[in-house]
Amino acid sequence: MFELKYLSLVVLVAQNTALVLTMRYSRTTEGPQYLPSTAVTLAEIVKIVVCFAILSYNTGVLTIIQNEIIYKFYELFKVGVPAILYTIQNNLLYVALSHLDAATYQVTYQLKILTTALFSVLMLKKSLSRVQWGSLVILMVAVALVQMPAHGFNQGDALVGFSSMIGLAAILVACLTSGFAGVYTELLLKSDNSIWVKNIQLALVSTFVALFGVFVTDWSAIREKGFFQGYSALVWIVILFQALGGLVVSMVMKYADNILKGFATSISIVLSSVVSYLVLNDFTPTLLFLLGATLVMVSTLLYSKPQAQVPQLILYNQPQPSAPQRYMI
């Protein structure tokens, strides 16, 4: 379990880093742009294919469909809430990256760590020590320092300001949906023995939700230029990274927890910034970056270090169970 926990976190860091860099580059390159809603839909379809492929080693595809989808059709209603929220979140992230520079996007999106921690306490009845709460505060400050521009914020014209407001609104809503949906999915996964079955159920519902969004928001554009307008090899890579990311996140929530997932994402921000400087040449590290990067690592160690038996800071007033509970939906 120890190896699976930290192996899943390492894989998640690598996946997050690659996804941020490729997605940002795909939204800023010249030429015809692809429709984000179609990319979100295809990513869900890829998830379904991958999960079926993994499960088919031991069980036939028809048997899976019969036992886990048809006979357990009611299970699809359980995953309906996170499916809708994840679809909204994924679309909003494309919107945010289209209107915000990478630094503003990265630092603002880390608000999802705070929302995840709060929802974990409220929904999973988790208790965090004072050191762990402090590490969350340190992490927030550290990521802000890492992404702070060296020369301050430039005052753009009205159009630029309006575009930034759209991006900020999109990413703030995405942080709320990410926190709630992530904890809700953790609750589902830890009450179920199969990650892959739950992912098939989640991706099936998400596909229908995403397709509904495609026809509501982009039907006129699809009728004019087609579903795959603006697609290139890079876009397919982004879709693949996004699809695999959802599966890696599920592994993290099964073998680790949702807040550690947030820390892994924060570490990937530092790596993304380094690659942006060395490869993309669109980022210049500063003293604030070095200080923030150090604090990110310190906060990660503080949160992960086993805590002594000290009074816990608990945000809910409820008797504590004497034995571990399994949360059933």
Coordinates of C-alpha atoms in Angstrom, one line a residue:
M1 CA 0.0 0.0 0.0
F2 CA 2.9 2.4 0.8
E3 CA 4.5 1.9 -2.6
L4 CA 1.2 2.3 -4.4
K5 CA 0.4 5.5 -2.5
Y6 CA 3.6 7.3 -3.5
L7 CA 3.9 5.7 -6.9
S8 CA 0.5 7.1 -7.8
L9 CA 1.5 10.5 -6.5
V10 CA 4.7 10.5 -8.7
V11 CA 2.7 9.5 -11.8
L12 CA 0.2 12.2 -11.0
V13 CA 2.9 14.9 -10.8
A14 CA 4.3 13.8 -14.2
Q15 CA 0.8 13.8 -15.8
N16 CA -0.2 17.1 -14.4
T17 CA 3.0 18.8 -15.6
A18 CA 2.7 17.4 -19.1
L19 CA -1.0 18.3 -19.3
V20 CA -0.6 21.9 -18.2
L21 CA 2.3 22.5 -20.7
T22 CA 0.6 20.9 -23.7
M23 CA -2.8 22.4 -23.0
R24 CA -1.5 25.9 -22.6
Y25 CA 0.6 25.5 -25.8
S26 CA -2.4 24.1 -27.8
R27 CA -4.5 27.2 -26.8
T28 CA -1.9 29.8 -27.8
T29 CA -0.5 28.4 -31.1
E30 CA -1.5 30.2 -34.3
G31 CA -4.0 28.7 -36.7
P32 CA -7.5 27.3 -36.4
Q33 CA -8.5 26.6 -32.8
Y34 CA -10.2 23.4 -31.7
L35 CA -13.4 23.3 -29.7
P36 CA -12.7 22.6 -26.0
S37 CA -16.1 20.9 -25.5
T38 CA -15.3 18.3 -28.1
A39 CA -11.9 17.6 -26.5
V40 CA -13.6 17.1 -23.1
T41 CA -16.0 14.6 -24.7
L42 CA -13.3 12.6 -26.4
A43 CA -11.3 12.5 -23.2
E44 CA -14.2 10.8 -21.5
I45 CA -14.6 8.3 -24.3
V46 CA -10.9 7.4 -24.0
K47 CA -11.3 6.8 -20.3
I48 CA -14.1 4.3 -21.1
V49 CA -12.0 2.5 -23.6
V50 CA -9.0 2.2 -21.3
C51 CA -11.1 1.0 -18.4
F52 CA -12.8 -1.6 -20.5
A53 CA -9.5 -2.8 -21.8
I54 CA -8.1 -3.2 -18.3
L55 CA -11.1 -5.1 -17.0
S56 CA -11.4 -7.3 -20.1
Y57 CA -8.2 -9.1 -19.1
N58 CA -10.2 -11.0 -16.4
T59 CA -13.8 -10.5 -17.5
G60 CA -15.4 -10.3 -20.9
V61 CA -16.7 -6.9 -22.1
L62 CA -20.2 -8.1 -22.4
T63 CA -20.1 -9.5 -18.9
I64 CA -18.9 -6.1 -17.6
I65 CA -21.7 -4.3 -19.4
Q66 CA -24.3 -6.7 -18.1
N67 CA -23.1 -6.9 -14.5
E68 CA -21.8 -3.4 -13.8
I69 CA -24.0 -1.2 -16.1
I70 CA -27.3 -2.9 -16.9
Y71 CA -27.8 -4.7 -13.6
K72 CA -26.4 -1.8 -11.6
F73 CA -28.0 1.0 -13.6
Y74 CA -28.9 2.8 -10.3
E75 CA -25.1 3.2 -9.7
L76 CA -25.0 5.7 -12.6
F77 CA -27.3 8.0 -10.5
K78 CA -24.7 8.0 -7.7
V79 CA -22.0 9.3 -10.0
G80 CA -24.3 11.8 -11.7
V81 CA -23.3 14.7 -9.4
P82 CA -19.5 14.4 -9.8
A83 CA -19.9 13.6 -13.5
I84 CA -21.7 16.9 -14.1
L85 CA -19.3 18.9 -11.9
Y86 CA -16.2 17.3 -13.6
T87 CA -17.5 18.1 -17.0
I88 CA -18.2 21.7 -16.1
Q89 CA -14.7 21.9 -14.5
N90 CA -12.9 20.5 -17.5
N91 CA -14.6 23.0 -19.9
L92 CA -13.9 25.9 -17.5
L93 CA -10.2 25.1 -17.4
Y94 CA -10.0 25.4 -21.2
V95 CA -11.8 28.8 -20.9
A96 CA -9.4 29.9 -18.2
L97 CA -6.3 29.0 -20.2
S98 CA -7.7 30.9 -23.1
H99 CA -8.1 34.1 -21.2
L100 CA -5.3 34.0 -18.5
D101 CA -1.6 33.8 -18.7
A102 CA 0.0 30.6 -17.3
A103 CA 1.2 32.3 -14.0
T104 CA -2.2 33.7 -13.1
Y105 CA -3.9 30.4 -14.0
Q106 CA -1.6 28.3 -12.0
V107 CA -1.7 30.3 -8.8
T108 CA -5.4 30.9 -8.8
Y109 CA -6.2 27.3 -9.5
Q110 CA -4.5 26.3 -6.3
L111 CA -7.5 27.5 -4.4
K112 CA -8.8 24.0 -5.1
I113 CA -6.5 22.7 -2.4
L114 CA -8.3 24.8 0.2
T115 CA -11.8 23.9 -1.1
T116 CA -10.7 20.2 -1.1
A117 CA -9.5 20.4 2.5
L118 CA -12.7 22.0 3.7
F119 CA -14.9 19.6 1.8
S120 CA -12.8 16.7 3.2
V121 CA -13.4 17.8 6.7
L122 CA -17.1 18.4 6.2
M123 CA -18.0 15.4 4.0
L124 CA -15.4 12.8 5.0
K125 CA -15.3 13.8 8.6
K126 CA -11.5 14.1 8.5
S127 CA -9.7 16.0 11.2
L128 CA -6.5 17.9 10.5
S129 CA -3.9 18.8 13.0
R130 CA -2.7 22.4 13.5
V131 CA 0.5 21.5 11.7
Q132 CA -1.5 20.2 8.7
W133 CA -3.7 23.3 8.6
G134 CA -0.5 25.4 8.8
S135 CA 1.0 23.5 6.0
L136 CA -2.0 24.3 3.8
V137 CA -1.5 28.0 4.5
I138 CA 2.2 27.7 3.7
L139 CA 1.4 26.0 0.5
M140 CA -1.0 28.7 -0.6
V141 CA 1.6 31.4 0.2
A142 CA 4.3 29.4 -1.6
V143 CA 2.4 28.9 -4.8
A144 CA 1.5 32.6 -4.8
L145 CA 5.2 33.5 -4.5
V146 CA 6.2 31.0 -7.2
Q147 CA 3.8 32.5 -9.7
M148 CA 4.1 36.1 -8.8
P149 CA 5.3 38.2 -11.8
A150 CA 8.7 39.9 -11.4
H151 CA 7.5 43.3 -12.6
G152 CA 4.1 43.5 -11.1
F153 CA 0.8 43.4 -12.9
N154 CA 0.5 45.3 -16.1
Q155 CA -2.6 47.5 -16.5
G156 CA -4.1 46.4 -19.9
D157 CA -6.8 48.0 -21.9
A158 CA -10.5 47.4 -21.3
L159 CA -10.7 44.4 -23.6
V160 CA -7.8 42.7 -21.8
G161 CA -9.3 43.5 -18.4
F162 CA -12.7 42.0 -19.5
S163 CA -10.9 38.9 -20.8
S164 CA -9.0 38.4 -17.5
M165 CA -12.3 38.7 -15.6
I166 CA -13.8 35.9 -17.7
G167 CA -10.8 33.7 -17.1
L168 CA -10.8 34.4 -13.3
A169 CA -14.5 33.7 -13.0
A170 CA -14.0 30.4 -14.9
I171 CA -11.2 29.3 -12.7
L172 CA -12.8 30.3 -9.4
V173 CA -15.9 28.2 -10.3
A174 CA -13.6 25.4 -11.4
C175 CA -12.0 25.4 -7.9
L176 CA -15.3 25.0 -6.2
T177 CA -16.4 22.2 -8.5
S178 CA -13.0 20.5 -8.2
G179 CA -13.1 20.5 -4.4
F180 CA -16.6 19.1 -4.1
A181 CA -16.5 16.6 -6.9
G182 CA -13.1 15.3 -5.8
V183 CA -14.2 14.6 -2.3
Y184 CA -17.5 13.1 -3.4
T185 CA -15.6 10.8 -5.8
E186 CA -13.2 9.8 -3.0
L187 CA -16.2 8.9 -1.0
L188 CA -17.5 6.7 -3.8
L189 CA -14.2 5.0 -4.5
K190 CA -13.4 4.2 -0.9
S191 CA -16.8 2.4 -0.6
D192 CA -16.2 0.4 -3.7
N193 CA -13.6 -2.3 -4.5
S194 CA -13.2 -1.5 -8.2
I195 CA -11.6 1.7 -9.4
W196 CA -12.1 0.8 -13.0
V197 CA -15.8 0.0 -12.7
K198 CA -16.4 3.2 -10.9
N199 CA -14.5 5.1 -13.6
I200 CA -16.5 3.5 -16.4
Q201 CA -19.7 4.5 -14.7
L202 CA -18.4 8.0 -14.1
A203 CA -17.1 8.4 -17.7
L204 CA -20.3 7.1 -19.2
V205 CA -22.4 9.8 -17.4
S206 CA -19.8 12.4 -18.1
T207 CA -19.8 11.6 -21.9
F208 CA -23.5 12.2 -22.1
V209 CA -23.2 15.4 -20.1
A210 CA -20.3 16.6 -22.3
L211 CA -22.1 15.8 -25.5
F212 CA -25.1 17.8 -24.3
G213 CA -22.7 20.7 -23.7
V214 CA -21.2 20.3 -27.2
F215 CA -24.6 20.7 -28.9
V216 CA -25.7 23.5 -26.6
T217 CA -22.6 25.6 -26.9
D218 CA -20.9 24.7 -30.2
W219 CA -23.6 23.2 -32.5
S220 CA -23.4 26.1 -34.9
A221 CA -19.6 25.9 -35.2
I222 CA -19.7 22.1 -35.6
R223 CA -22.3 22.5 -38.4
E224 CA -20.0 25.0 -40.2
K225 CA -16.6 23.4 -39.8
G226 CA -17.1 19.9 -38.3
F227 CA -16.6 18.2 -34.9
F228 CA -12.8 17.9 -35.4
Q229 CA -12.1 21.4 -36.6
G230 CA -8.6 22.6 -35.5
Y231 CA -7.4 19.2 -34.4
S232 CA -3.8 18.3 -34.7
A233 CA -1.4 15.7 -33.1
L234 CA -0.9 18.1 -30.2
V235 CA -4.6 18.3 -29.5
W236 CA -4.9 14.5 -29.4
I237 CA -1.9 14.4 -27.0
V238 CA -3.8 16.9 -24.7
I239 CA -6.9 14.7 -24.8
L240 CA -4.8 11.6 -23.9
F241 CA -3.1 13.3 -21.0
Q242 CA -6.5 14.6 -19.8
A243 CA -8.1 11.2 -20.0
L244 CA -5.2 9.4 -18.3
G245 CA -5.2 12.1 -15.6
G246 CA -8.7 11.3 -14.5
L247 CA -7.7 7.6 -14.0
V248 CA -4.5 8.5 -12.2
V249 CA -6.5 10.8 -9.9
S250 CA -8.8 7.9 -9.1
M251 CA -5.8 5.8 -8.1
V252 CA -4.5 8.5 -5.8
M253 CA -7.9 8.8 -4.1
K254 CA -8.1 5.1 -3.7
Y255 CA -4.6 4.5 -2.3
A256 CA -3.8 7.9 -0.8
D257 CA -6.2 10.8 -0.2
N258 CA -7.5 13.9 -2.0
I259 CA -5.4 16.5 -0.2
L260 CA -2.2 14.7 -1.0
K261 CA -3.4 14.8 -4.6
G262 CA -3.5 18.6 -4.3
F263 CA 0.1 18.7 -3.0
A264 CA 1.2 16.6 -5.9
T265 CA -0.4 19.1 -8.3
S266 CA 1.4 22.0 -6.5
I267 CA 4.7 20.3 -7.0
S268 CA 3.9 19.9 -10.7
I269 CA 3.5 23.7 -10.9
V270 CA 7.1 24.1 -10.0
L271 CA 8.2 21.6 -12.6
S272 CA 5.9 23.2 -15.2
S273 CA 7.6 26.6 -14.5
V274 CA 11.1 25.1 -14.9
V275 CA 10.2 23.4 -18.2
S276 CA 8.5 26.7 -19.4
Y277 CA 11.8 28.5 -18.7
L278 CA 14.2 25.9 -20.2
V279 CA 12.1 24.7 -23.1
L280 CA 9.2 27.1 -23.9
N281 CA 11.3 30.2 -22.9
D282 CA 8.2 32.0 -21.6
F283 CA 9.0 32.1 -17.9
T284 CA 11.9 33.8 -16.0
P285 CA 12.6 32.5 -12.5
T286 CA 13.1 35.1 -9.8
L287 CA 14.1 35.1 -6.1
L288 CA 10.4 34.8 -5.3
F289 CA 10.2 31.7 -7.4
L290 CA 13.1 30.1 -5.6
L291 CA 11.6 31.0 -2.2
G292 CA 8.2 29.7 -3.2
A293 CA 9.5 26.5 -4.6
T294 CA 11.4 25.8 -1.3
L295 CA 8.2 26.5 0.7
V296 CA 6.2 24.1 -1.5
M297 CA 8.6 21.3 -0.6
V298 CA 8.6 22.2 3.1
S299 CA 4.8 22.3 3.2
T300 CA 4.6 18.9 1.5
L301 CA 6.9 17.4 4.1
L302 CA 5.0 19.0 7.0
Y303 CA 1.7 17.6 5.8
S304 CA 3.0 14.1 5.0
K305 CA 5.1 13.7 8.2
P306 CA 3.3 11.5 10.8
Q307 CA 1.9 13.6 13.6
A308 CA 2.3 13.1 17.3
Q309 CA -0.9 12.4 19.3
V310 CA -1.9 16.0 20.0
P311 CA -5.3 17.6 20.2
Q312 CA -6.8 17.9 16.7
L313 CA -8.3 21.0 15.2
I314 CA -11.8 19.8 14.2
L315 CA -14.3 21.9 12.3
Y316 CA -17.3 19.9 13.2
N317 CA -19.0 19.0 16.5
Q318 CA -19.6 15.3 16.5
P319 CA -18.6 12.3 18.7
Q320 CA -15.7 10.4 17.2
P321 CA -16.2 6.7 16.3
S322 CA -14.2 4.1 18.1
A323 CA -13.6 2.2 14.9
P324 CA -13.0 3.1 11.3
Q325 CA -16.2 3.7 9.4
R326 CA -17.0 2.9 5.7
Y327 CA -18.9 5.6 4.1
M328 CA -21.6 4.3 1.9
I329 CA -23.5 6.3 -0.6

